[in-house]
Structures are given as C-alpha cells and as structure tokens.
CSV table of C-alpha atoms in Angstrom, one decimal:
chain,number,residue,atom,x,y,z
A,790,UNK,CA,91.3,96.3,72.8
A,791,UNK,CA,91.2,99.0,75.5
A,792,UNK,CA,93.4,99.0,78.6
A,793,UNK,CA,90.5,98.2,81.0
A,794,UNK,CA,89.5,95.2,78.8
A,795,UNK,CA,93.1,94.0,78.8
A,796,UNK,CA,93.3,94.2,82.6
A,797,UNK,CA,90.0,92.3,82.9
A,798,UNK,CA,91.4,89.5,80.7
A,799,UNK,CA,94.5,89.3,82.9
A,800,UNK,CA,92.4,89.1,86.0
A,801,UNK,CA,90.3,86.3,84.4
A,802,UNK,CA,93.5,84.4,83.6
A,803,UNK,CA,94.8,84.5,87.1
A,804,UNK,CA,93.7,81.5,89.3
A,805,UNK,CA,92.1,82.1,92.6
A,806,UNK,CA,95.4,82.0,94.5
A,807,UNK,CA,97.5,84.6,96.1
A,808,UNK,CA,99.4,86.7,93.6
A,809,UNK,CA,102.8,88.3,94.3
A,810,UNK,CA,104.3,90.9,92.0
A,811,UNK,CA,107.9,91.4,92.9
A,812,UNK,CA,110.0,94.1,91.2
A,813,UNK,CA,112.4,94.9,93.9
A,814,UNK,CA,114.3,91.6,93.5
A,815,UNK,CA,114.4,91.7,89.7
A,816,UNK,CA,117.8,91.0,88.2
A,817,UNK,CA,119.8,94.0,87.2
A,818,UNK,CA,119.5,95.0,83.5
A,819,UNK,CA,122.8,96.8,83.1
A,820,UNK,CA,124.6,95.5,80.0
A,821,UNK,CA,121.5,93.9,78.4
A,822,UNK,CA,120.1,94.8,75.1
A,823,UNK,CA,117.1,97.1,75.1
A,824,UNK,CA,114.7,94.2,74.1
A,825,UNK,CA,116.1,92.0,76.8
A,826,UNK,CA,115.8,94.8,79.4
A,827,UNK,CA,112.1,95.2,78.6
A,828,UNK,CA,111.4,91.5,79.2
A,829,UNK,CA,113.3,91.4,82.5
A,830,UNK,CA,111.7,94.6,83.8
A,831,UNK,CA,108.2,93.1,83.1
A,832,UNK,CA,106.3,92.3,86.3
A,833,UNK,CA,107.0,88.8,87.5
A,834,UNK,CA,104.2,86.6,88.9
A,835,UNK,CA,104.7,84.1,91.7
A,836,UNK,CA,101.9,81.7,92.7
A,837,UNK,CA,101.4,79.7,95.9
A,838,UNK,CA,100.9,76.1,94.8
A,839,UNK,CA,98.1,73.9,96.0
A,840,UNK,CA,96.0,76.8,97.4
A,841,UNK,CA,93.2,76.8,94.8
A,842,UNK,CA,90.3,74.8,96.2
A,843,UNK,CA,87.3,76.2,94.2
A,844,UNK,CA,86.2,75.1,90.8
A,845,UNK,CA,84.3,77.2,88.3
A,846,UNK,CA,81.9,76.8,85.4
A,847,UNK,CA,80.8,79.4,82.8
A,848,UNK,CA,77.3,80.8,83.4
A,849,UNK,CA,76.1,83.5,81.1
A,850,UNK,CA,79.7,84.5,80.2
A,851,UNK,CA,80.9,84.7,83.8
A,852,UNK,CA,82.8,82.2,86.0
A,853,UNK,CA,80.7,81.1,88.9
A,854,UNK,CA,82.0,78.9,91.8
A,855,UNK,CA,80.7,75.3,91.7
A,856,UNK,CA,79.9,73.5,95.0
A,857,UNK,CA,81.8,70.2,95.1
A,858,UNK,CA,79.6,67.3,96.2
A,859,UNK,CA,82.5,64.8,96.8
A,860,UNK,CA,85.9,65.6,98.1
A,861,UNK,CA,89.1,64.0,96.9
A,862,UNK,CA,89.2,61.8,99.9
A,863,UNK,CA,85.7,60.6,99.3
A,864,UNK,CA,86.6,59.7,95.7
A,865,UNK,CA,89.6,57.7,97.0
A,866,UNK,CA,87.5,55.8,99.6
A,867,UNK,CA,87.8,52.1,99.1
A,868,UNK,CA,84.7,50.2,98.0
A,869,UNK,CA,83.3,47.9,100.7
A,870,UNK,CA,85.0,44.6,100.8
A,871,UNK,CA,83.0,41.6,99.8
A,872,UNK,CA,82.6,38.7,102.2
A,873,UNK,CA,85.1,36.0,101.7
A,874,UNK,CA,84.0,32.5,100.7
A,875,UNK,CA,84.5,29.6,103.1
A,876,UNK,CA,87.9,28.1,103.5
A,877,UNK,CA,89.6,31.1,105.3
A,878,UNK,CA,90.6,28.8,108.1
A,879,UNK,CA,92.8,26.6,105.9
A,880,UNK,CA,94.7,29.8,104.8
A,881,UNK,CA,95.7,30.7,108.3
A,882,UNK,CA,99.5,31.1,108.8
A,883,UNK,CA,101.6,28.6,110.7
A,884,UNK,CA,102.2,30.1,114.2
A,885,UNK,CA,105.4,29.1,116.0
A,886,UNK,CA,105.4,28.6,119.7
A,887,UNK,CA,106.5,31.7,121.6
A,888,UNK,CA,109.6,29.9,123.0
A,889,UNK,CA,110.8,29.1,119.5
A,890,UNK,CA,110.3,32.6,118.3
A,891,UNK,CA,112.2,34.0,121.3
A,892,UNK,CA,115.3,31.8,121.3
A,893,UNK,CA,115.6,31.8,117.5
A,894,UNK,CA,115.6,35.6,117.7
A,895,UNK,CA,118.2,35.6,120.4
A,896,UNK,CA,120.5,33.3,118.4
A,897,UNK,CA,120.1,35.3,115.2
A,898,UNK,CA,120.8,38.6,117.0
A,899,UNK,CA,124.0,37.4,118.7
A,900,UNK,CA,125.4,36.4,115.4
A,901,UNK,CA,125.4,40.1,114.2
A,902,UNK,CA,128.9,41.6,114.1
A,903,UNK,CA,129.9,45.2,114.0
A,904,UNK,CA,130.3,47.1,110.7
A,905,UNK,CA,133.7,46.4,109.2
A,906,UNK,CA,136.3,49.1,109.2
A,907,UNK,CA,135.5,50.7,112.6
A,908,UNK,CA,138.9,51.0,114.3
A,909,UNK,CA,137.9,52.7,117.5
A,910,UNK,CA,137.0,50.1,120.1
A,911,UNK,CA,134.2,52.1,121.8
A,912,UNK,CA,132.7,53.0,118.4
A,913,UNK,CA,132.9,49.4,117.3
A,914,UNK,CA,131.2,48.1,120.4
A,915,UNK,CA,128.4,50.6,120.4
A,916,UNK,CA,127.8,49.8,116.7
A,917,UNK,CA,127.7,46.1,117.5
A,918,UNK,CA,125.3,46.6,120.4
A,919,UNK,CA,122.9,48.8,118.4
A,920,UNK,CA,122.9,46.4,115.5
A,921,UNK,CA,122.2,43.4,117.7
A,922,UNK,CA,119.4,45.1,119.5
A,923,UNK,CA,117.9,46.2,116.2
A,924,UNK,CA,118.2,42.6,114.9
A,925,UNK,CA,116.5,41.2,118.0
A,926,UNK,CA,113.7,43.7,117.7
A,927,UNK,CA,113.1,42.7,114.0
A,928,UNK,CA,113.4,39.0,114.7
A,929,UNK,CA,110.7,39.3,117.4
A,930,UNK,CA,108.5,41.8,115.6
A,931,UNK,CA,108.4,40.4,112.1
A,932,UNK,CA,106.6,37.1,112.9
A,933,UNK,CA,104.0,39.0,115.0
A,934,UNK,CA,103.4,41.4,112.2
A,935,UNK,CA,102.9,38.6,109.7
A,936,UNK,CA,100.4,36.9,112.0
A,937,UNK,CA,98.4,40.1,112.3
A,938,UNK,CA,98.4,40.6,108.6
A,939,UNK,CA,97.4,37.1,107.7
A,940,UNK,CA,94.7,36.3,110.3
A,941,UNK,CA,91.5,37.5,108.6
A,942,UNK,CA,89.3,40.3,110.0
A,943,UNK,CA,86.3,38.5,111.4
A,944,UNK,CA,83.8,40.9,109.9
A,945,UNK,CA,84.8,40.0,106.4
A,946,UNK,CA,84.4,36.3,106.8
A,947,UNK,CA,81.5,34.3,105.6
A,948,UNK,CA,78.6,34.2,108.0
A,949,UNK,CA,79.1,30.5,108.6
A,950,UNK,CA,82.8,30.8,109.5
A,951,UNK,CA,82.1,33.9,111.6
A,952,UNK,CA,79.6,31.8,113.6
A,953,UNK,CA,82.2,29.1,114.0
A,954,UNK,CA,84.7,31.5,115.5
A,955,UNK,CA,82.2,32.8,118.0
A,956,UNK,CA,80.9,29.3,118.9
A,957,UNK,CA,84.3,27.6,119.0
A,958,UNK,CA,86.4,30.2,120.7
A,959,UNK,CA,83.8,32.3,122.6
A,960,UNK,CA,82.4,35.7,121.7
A,961,UNK,CA,85.3,38.2,121.4
A,962,UNK,CA,88.1,35.8,122.1
A,963,UNK,CA,89.5,35.9,118.6
A,964,UNK,CA,89.7,39.7,118.5
A,965,UNK,CA,91.1,39.8,122.1
A,966,UNK,CA,94.0,37.5,121.3
A,967,UNK,CA,94.9,39.4,118.1
A,968,UNK,CA,94.8,42.6,120.1
A,969,UNK,CA,97.2,41.2,122.7
A,970,UNK,CA,99.6,40.1,119.9
A,971,UNK,CA,99.4,43.6,118.4
A,972,UNK,CA,100.2,45.2,121.8
A,973,UNK,CA,103.2,42.9,122.2
A,974,UNK,CA,104.5,43.8,118.8
A,975,UNK,CA,104.2,47.5,119.5
A,976,UNK,CA,105.9,47.1,122.9
A,977,UNK,CA,108.8,45.1,121.4
A,978,UNK,CA,109.4,47.6,118.6
A,979,UNK,CA,109.2,50.6,121.0
A,980,UNK,CA,111.6,49.1,123.7
A,981,UNK,CA,113.9,47.7,121.1
A,982,UNK,CA,114.3,51.1,119.3
A,983,UNK,CA,114.8,52.9,122.6
A,984,UNK,CA,117.6,50.6,123.8
A,985,UNK,CA,119.3,50.5,120.4
A,986,UNK,CA,119.4,54.3,120.4
A,987,UNK,CA,120.8,54.4,124.0
A,988,UNK,CA,123.5,51.8,123.0
A,989,UNK,CA,124.4,53.9,119.9
A,990,UNK,CA,125.0,56.9,122.2
A,991,UNK,CA,127.5,55.1,124.5
A,992,UNK,CA,130.8,56.8,125.0
A,993,UNK,CA,132.9,53.9,126.2
A,994,UNK,CA,133.2,50.2,125.4
A,995,UNK,CA,132.0,49.2,128.8
A,996,UNK,CA,129.0,51.4,128.6
A,997,UNK,CA,128.0,50.0,125.2
A,998,UNK,CA,128.3,46.4,126.6
A,999,UNK,CA,126.2,47.2,129.6
A,1000,UNK,CA,123.5,48.9,127.5
A,1001,UNK,CA,123.5,46.0,125.1
A,1002,UNK,CA,123.1,43.5,127.9
A,1003,UNK,CA,120.4,45.6,129.5
A,1004,UNK,CA,118.4,45.9,126.2
A,1005,UNK,CA,118.6,42.2,125.5
A,1006,UNK,CA,117.3,41.3,129.0
A,1007,UNK,CA,114.6,43.9,128.7
A,1008,UNK,CA,113.3,42.6,125.4
A,1009,UNK,CA,113.5,39.0,126.5
A,1010,UNK,CA,111.6,39.8,129.7
A,1011,UNK,CA,108.8,41.7,127.8
A,1012,UNK,CA,108.4,38.9,125.3
A,1013,UNK,CA,108.2,36.2,128.0
A,1014,UNK,CA,105.7,38.2,130.0
A,1015,UNK,CA,103.3,38.5,127.1
A,1016,UNK,CA,104.2,35.3,125.3
A,1017,UNK,CA,100.9,33.6,126.2
A,1018,UNK,CA,99.2,35.8,123.5
A,1019,UNK,CA,101.3,34.0,120.8
A,1020,UNK,CA,100.6,30.6,122.2
A,1021,UNK,CA,96.9,31.4,122.4
A,1022,UNK,CA,97.0,32.4,118.8
A,1023,UNK,CA,98.7,29.1,118.0
A,1024,UNK,CA,95.9,27.2,119.6
A,1025,UNK,CA,93.3,29.3,117.8
A,1026,UNK,CA,95.0,28.5,114.5
A,1027,UNK,CA,95.0,24.8,115.3
A,1028,UNK,CA,91.4,24.8,116.3
A,1029,UNK,CA,90.1,26.7,113.3
A,1030,UNK,CA,92.2,24.8,110.8
A,1031,UNK,CA,90.6,21.6,112.1
A,1032,UNK,CA,87.1,22.8,111.2
A,1033,UNK,CA,85.7,20.9,108.3
A,1034,UNK,CA,85.7,22.7,105.0
A,1035,UNK,CA,82.2,23.0,103.4
A,1036,UNK,CA,81.8,23.8,99.7
A,1037,UNK,CA,79.0,26.4,99.4
A,1038,UNK,CA,78.3,25.2,95.8
A,1039,UNK,CA,77.9,21.5,96.8
A,1040,UNK,CA,74.5,20.5,98.3
A,1041,UNK,CA,74.8,19.4,101.9
A,1042,UNK,CA,72.7,16.8,103.7
A,1043,UNK,CA,72.4,18.0,107.3
A,1044,UNK,CA,71.3,15.5,110.0
A,1045,UNK,CA,69.4,17.2,112.8
A,1046,UNK,CA,67.7,15.9,115.9
A,1047,UNK,CA,67.9,15.6,119.6
A,1048,UNK,CA,71.1,14.2,121.2
A,1049,UNK,CA,71.8,10.5,120.9
A,1050,UNK,CA,69.0,9.8,118.4
A,1051,UNK,CA,71.4,7.9,116.0
A,1052,UNK,CA,72.5,10.7,113.6
A,1053,UNK,CA,76.1,9.7,113.5
A,1054,UNK,CA,75.3,6.1,112.7
A,1055,UNK,CA,73.2,7.2,109.7
A,1056,UNK,CA,76.0,9.4,108.5
A,1057,UNK,CA,78.2,6.4,108.3
A,1058,UNK,CA,75.6,4.3,106.6
A,1059,UNK,CA,74.7,7.0,104.0
A,1060,UNK,CA,78.3,8.0,103.2
A,1061,UNK,CA,80.3,6.1,100.7
A,1062,UNK,CA,83.7,5.3,102.1
A,1063,UNK,CA,84.9,6.2,105.6
A,1064,UNK,CA,83.5,9.6,106.8
A,1065,UNK,CA,86.0,12.2,107.8
A,1066,UNK,CA,85.9,12.7,111.6
A,1067,UNK,CA,86.7,16.3,112.8
A,1068,UNK,CA,86.7,17.0,116.5
A,1069,UNK,CA,85.5,20.4,117.6
A,1070,UNK,CA,87.4,21.7,120.7
A,1071,UNK,CA,84.2,22.4,122.6
A,1072,UNK,CA,82.8,18.9,122.5
A,1073,UNK,CA,84.1,15.4,123.2
A,1074,UNK,CA,81.5,13.9,120.9
A,1075,UNK,CA,82.8,15.4,117.7
A,1076,UNK,CA,81.2,16.1,114.4
A,1077,UNK,CA,81.1,13.8,111.4
A,1078,UNK,CA,81.6,15.0,107.8
A,1079,UNK,CA,81.2,12.6,104.9
A,1080,UNK,CA,80.2,12.5,101.3
A,1081,UNK,CA,77.6,10.8,99.1
A,1082,UNK,CA,78.2,10.1,95.4
A,1083,UNK,CA,75.1,9.9,93.2
A,1084,UNK,CA,75.4,9.5,89.4
A,1085,UNK,CA,79.1,10.8,89.7
A,1086,UNK,CA,77.9,13.8,91.5
A,1087,UNK,CA,79.5,14.4,95.0
A,1088,UNK,CA,77.3,15.6,97.9
A,1089,UNK,CA,78.3,16.6,101.4
A,1090,UNK,CA,76.9,14.9,104.6
A,1091,UNK,CA,77.3,16.5,108.0
A,1092,UNK,CA,76.2,15.4,111.5
A,1093,UNK,CA,75.3,18.2,113.9
A,1094,UNK,CA,75.1,18.4,117.7
A,1095,UNK,CA,71.7,17.6,119.2
A,1096,UNK,CA,69.1,20.1,120.0
A,1097,UNK,CA,67.3,20.3,123.4
A,1098,UNK,CA,63.9,21.9,124.2
A,1099,UNK,CA,64.7,25.4,125.3
A,1100,UNK,CA,64.8,29.0,123.9
A,1101,UNK,CA,67.7,30.3,121.8
A,1102,UNK,CA,69.1,32.4,124.6
A,1103,UNK,CA,69.6,29.3,126.8
A,1104,UNK,CA,71.1,27.2,124.1
A,1105,UNK,CA,74.8,26.1,124.4
A,1106,UNK,CA,77.4,26.6,121.7
A,1107,UNK,CA,76.8,23.0,120.4
A,1108,UNK,CA,73.1,23.8,119.7
A,1109,UNK,CA,74.0,27.2,118.2
A,1110,UNK,CA,76.4,25.4,115.9
A,1111,UNK,CA,73.5,23.3,114.5
A,1112,UNK,CA,71.4,26.4,113.9
A,1113,UNK,CA,74.4,28.1,112.2
A,1114,UNK,CA,74.8,25.2,109.8
A,1115,UNK,CA,71.1,25.4,108.9
A,1116,UNK,CA,71.1,29.1,108.6
A,1117,UNK,CA,74.2,29.7,106.6
A,1118,UNK,CA,74.8,26.6,104.5
A,1119,UNK,CA,72.9,25.2,101.5
A,1120,UNK,CA,71.5,22.3,103.4
A,1121,UNK,CA,68.8,19.7,102.9
A,1122,UNK,CA,67.6,18.4,106.2
A,1123,UNK,CA,67.4,14.8,107.4
A,1124,UNK,CA,65.6,15.1,110.7
A,1125,UNK,CA,66.1,12.0,113.0
A,1126,UNK,CA,63.5,11.1,115.6
A,1127,UNK,CA,64.0,8.5,118.4
A,1128,UNK,CA,60.7,7.4,119.8
A,1129,UNK,CA,62.1,4.6,122.0
A,1130,UNK,CA,62.8,6.9,125.0
A,1131,UNK,CA,66.5,5.7,125.1
A,1132,UNK,CA,68.1,8.9,123.8
A,1133,UNK,CA,67.3,10.9,127.0
A,1134,UNK,CA,64.8,13.3,125.3
A,1135,UNK,CA,61.1,12.2,125.6
A,1136,UNK,CA,59.1,11.9,122.3
A,1137,UNK,CA,56.9,14.8,123.5
A,1138,UNK,CA,59.9,17.1,123.9
A,1139,UNK,CA,61.3,15.9,120.6
A,1140,UNK,CA,58.0,16.7,118.9
A,1141,UNK,CA,58.1,20.3,120.3
A,1142,UNK,CA,61.7,20.8,119.1
A,1143,UNK,CA,60.9,19.3,115.7
A,1144,UNK,CA,57.9,21.7,115.2
A,1145,UNK,CA,60.0,24.7,116.1
A,1146,UNK,CA,62.9,23.8,113.8
A,1147,UNK,CA,60.5,22.8,110.9
A,1148,UNK,CA,58.8,26.1,111.1
A,1149,UNK,CA,62.0,28.1,111.3
A,1150,UNK,CA,63.6,26.4,108.3
A,1151,UNK,CA,60.5,25.8,106.2
A,1152,UNK,CA,62.4,26.7,103.0
A,1153,UNK,CA,64.7,23.7,103.3
A,1154,UNK,CA,64.2,20.4,101.5
A,1155,UNK,CA,63.2,17.9,104.2
A,1156,UNK,CA,63.0,14.1,105.0
A,1157,UNK,CA,62.0,12.7,108.4
A,1158,UNK,CA,63.4,9.5,109.8
A,1159,UNK,CA,62.5,7.4,112.8
A,1160,UNK,CA,65.5,5.6,114.0
A,1161,UNK,CA,65.9,2.4,116.1
A,1162,UNK,CA,62.6,1.1,114.9
A,1163,UNK,CA,63.5,-2.4,116.0
A,1164,UNK,CA,63.6,-1.2,119.6
A,1165,UNK,CA,60.4,0.7,119.1
A,1166,UNK,CA,58.6,-2.5,118.1
A,1167,UNK,CA,59.9,-4.3,121.2
A,1168,UNK,CA,59.1,-1.4,123.6
A,1169,UNK,CA,55.6,-0.1,122.8
A,1170,UNK,CA,55.2,3.6,123.4
A,1171,UNK,CA,52.1,3.0,125.5
A,1172,UNK,CA,54.3,1.7,128.3
A,1173,UNK,CA,56.4,4.9,128.5
A,1174,UNK,CA,55.4,7.4,131.2
A,1175,UNK,CA,56.2,10.9,130.2
A,1176,UNK,CA,54.9,14.5,130.5
A,1177,UNK,CA,53.1,15.8,127.5
A,1178,UNK,CA,49.7,16.3,125.9
A,1179,UNK,CA,48.6,12.7,125.5
A,1180,UNK,CA,45.1,13.7,124.5
A,1181,UNK,CA,46.4,15.3,121.3
A,1182,UNK,CA,45.7,13.2,118.3
A,1183,UNK,CA,48.7,14.6,116.5
A,1184,UNK,CA,51.0,13.9,119.4
A,1185,UNK,CA,49.6,10.4,119.7
A,1186,UNK,CA,50.3,9.8,116.0
A,1187,UNK,CA,53.8,11.2,116.4
A,1188,UNK,CA,54.6,9.0,119.4
A,1189,UNK,CA,53.7,5.9,117.4
A,1190,UNK,CA,55.4,6.5,114.1
A,1191,UNK,CA,56.8,10.0,114.0
A,1192,UNK,CA,55.8,12.8,111.6
A,1193,UNK,CA,53.6,12.0,108.7
A,1194,UNK,CA,55.6,10.4,105.9
A,1195,UNK,CA,58.6,9.6,108.1
A,1196,UNK,CA,60.8,6.6,107.1
A,1197,UNK,CA,61.2,4.0,109.8
A,1198,UNK,CA,64.8,2.6,109.8
A,1199,UNK,CA,67.1,0.4,111.9
A,1200,UNK,CA,70.8,0.4,111.4
A,1201,UNK,CA,71.0,-2.9,113.4
A,1202,UNK,CA,68.5,-4.8,111.2
A,1203,UNK,CA,69.0,-2.7,108.1
A,1204,UNK,CA,65.3,-2.0,108.0
A,1205,UNK,CA,64.3,0.9,105.7
A,1206,UNK,CA,67.9,1.8,104.7
A,1207,UNK,CA,67.3,1.2,101.0
A,1208,UNK,CA,64.3,3.5,101.0
A,1209,UNK,CA,66.2,6.1,103.0
A,1210,UNK,CA,69.1,6.1,100.6
A,1211,UNK,CA,66.7,6.5,97.6
A,1212,UNK,CA,64.8,9.4,99.2
A,1213,UNK,CA,68.1,11.1,100.2
A,1214,UNK,CA,69.5,10.8,96.7
A,1215,UNK,CA,66.3,12.3,95.2
A,1216,UNK,CA,66.4,15.1,97.7
A,1217,UNK,CA,70.0,15.9,97.0
A,1218,UNK,CA,69.4,16.0,93.3
A,1219,UNK,CA,66.6,18.4,93.9
A,1220,UNK,CA,68.8,20.5,96.2
A,1221,UNK,CA,71.4,20.7,93.4
A,1222,UNK,CA,68.8,21.9,90.9
A,1223,UNK,CA,67.6,24.4,93.5
A,1224,UNK,CA,71.2,25.8,94.0
A,1225,UNK,CA,71.7,26.1,90.2
A,1226,UNK,CA,68.4,27.9,89.9
A,1227,UNK,CA,69.3,30.3,92.7
A,1228,UNK,CA,72.8,31.1,91.3
A,1229,UNK,CA,71.3,31.7,87.8
A,1230,UNK,CA,68.4,33.9,88.9
A,1231,UNK,CA,70.5,37.1,89.6
A,1232,UNK,CA,72.1,36.9,86.1
A,1233,UNK,CA,68.7,36.7,84.5
C-alpha cells in the first residue's frame, strides 16, 4: 500500500472531531530500549469528547453525512399521558389545617440540638441556630410539596371529573389555589435557607441567637400570611372527596327533568336499599346516588339538578352538572315530566326543554315518565293558564299525558311503579349489552 493510500485510511479512521498531535510534551526516551523509544516517539492523538454531532453512511464507497430527523431530546420525549379513570378524588391526600402544620413544625424545630462535640460556645450556638432554621424550613415545606405532587393535574383527569372541578369550585379556582400553595412553598424554602445561612455565619453566641430568633419569626410570619392557601386546599379536598364515585363500566340510570318534578322520590323508589346521599357544596338540595340490582347485576342510579328553559351560556352550575353527567357518563335516561303545574315550570316550558335534551342526547337509551299522575287527574290541565302554543296538536297531547309512550306514575298511590321498574330493568340490561359491545368493538 502506498504512503498516500495509508494517509487516506488514517484520515478515514479519524472521527469528525478536532485532532491534536502533540510531540513537544512526549515523555523523554532516554534510557529506554530502541523499540520502546519508537513507540513513545510516535505521534499521539488526543480527541475532544462529545464533539461529533454528524452521522455518516456509505454511498458509492464514500462516507456521506446523514441528516438526522429526530434529535436525542425528541427520542426521549415522554409519550402523552392517558386520561385517568374516575376515582381520582378519592386518592387525594389528607391536607392538614395550616395552624397544625405551623405549630407542629415549630415544635419539631425547637427540639433540634447542636451537633455533638462542638466546644466553642459561639460555634455551637450558630450550629444549633442553622440546624433549627433548616428543620423548620423542611417541616413547613415537605407537606406543601407532597400536596402539590399528589393533587392531580386537571388536564389529565377524566372529562367527567374535570367538569366536576370546574362546576363545583368555579373555573380556574383549583389551579389558582395550587399555584398559591406552590408560591408559599418556594417562599418558605428561600427565606429559610437565607436565614439559616446568615445564622451559620454568626461570629458570636449573641449574634447567632438573634439571627435564629429573627429567622423563626420571619418564617412564621410568612406562613401565617399565606396560610389561607393551605386551608383553601383543605376545603377543596373535602369537597371533591365527597363527590359520588361513578363506575364507568357499570350502566347508570340518570333521572333528568325540570326542578321539583319528583326525580328524587323516584330514585328512592327504584333503588334497592337506602340511597347514598351526597351533598354538593354549591347546592342545598343535594344529589342522590343509589343502586339497582337486577338478576344479580348491579346498576347505578343518579338524580341530577333540574334544567330550566334557557340557553347553555345562561345555565348555572347545577344545570351544567346535569349536562356533564349526560355527556361523559354511560347513562340511560329516565326523563321525568310534571304536568300538574306544581313544580314551578309550566308544561309548555318543560316540553321545550325536553325536546332540546332529547335531540342533544339522541344516542342514549330513554324512558319517559309523567310523575304525580294522581294530582294530574284531580287538576285537569285545561284549567291551567300558561303561555305556550295551545293550538299545537303535539303540545296539547303533551300537556295531557306527556310524550308518546310515557309511563304515568304516582309515588303516593303507587300507580305505574311496577311497570316503571320493569321498563327500567329492561333498559339497563340493554345498556349493559351496549357497553359490552362498545368495549369489544375496538379489539375486533
């Protein structure tokens, strides 16, 4: 092989990094054997590590740079997180009242003694002060950090629970409180480290004592000033933990209708055993959750706040909760109508609300019920004065007996309850089959 070919091979072997050939700093060869001197006097190669950023491939016998389509950081990017299932509220950490956190931290910090073996009084006192301030900082900061780590990020929650946070707490309240807790944690850590450092630099016993006292008071004042963030988080945890847990794989019967049409009474009638009553913080009327058992199969039953005749933008949080349940949960609908005029919403307005909801959630299994039929018989609809299109045949039929195929029931006289239970059971069995079919379709 010729000299030029040999040089070409050497250049091919060298990576695309800076090459340093150093001969001036080679070790002296005096006293070495001739063969050893040859090896030592050979040029030495030194490479700068981590400089090569280009990859190559062989094209027609030559090395050609290859454009990288993905960087290392792109390869290391985390895959998008999947939405969590429901039940995140029951996994929330137990938040202590701010006053308990503060006074527990002060007690623990004051128990800290100086490191053993320090003879000099000034050194011992500044050591004790720095250790106590450091302990107080940790005792205050660790609970706040744990809360921030264990309260879920709202954007990864299930759509239903995300809606509950917004409707229960108000839009942005959840993130705002967590942001204040995070700011308090950062401030406590920053001030605590600063005063611990000052105390460690004290030159006399008295100076160390003064800086310890000053640091303790400063941390206590900061925590007290921002303590409401912790107490607000405590209230949020209590509120969300009280929200009923809904199993997404269990069919749910959702009772819908205008306010005061008798939904809650039907929940108690349809549910076996005593329904679980869970009060939402934004309503004094509460929401009922119960269960129905059909052929050893358990089904969920939920009451929802009443809907009024108005556009979505004007709806209150109670009405939005009803729409969230229908939108995000596997529900079959039991729509309740009250044609007696006693509920506060006229039959005409109930009809308009019903048509809108029926059209919006047309893919839901559905049963219509006219409640309080005993009162309807005693108070004919013809005697009720109301606004509405009375010339409409469909409206007139609705005002007499509700939608076509509706079941007339009375909790007081037990009229129609057996038929209602039978229809509800059949609908829930169909809902179960529907859920099984939907869960199996992606696999097939």
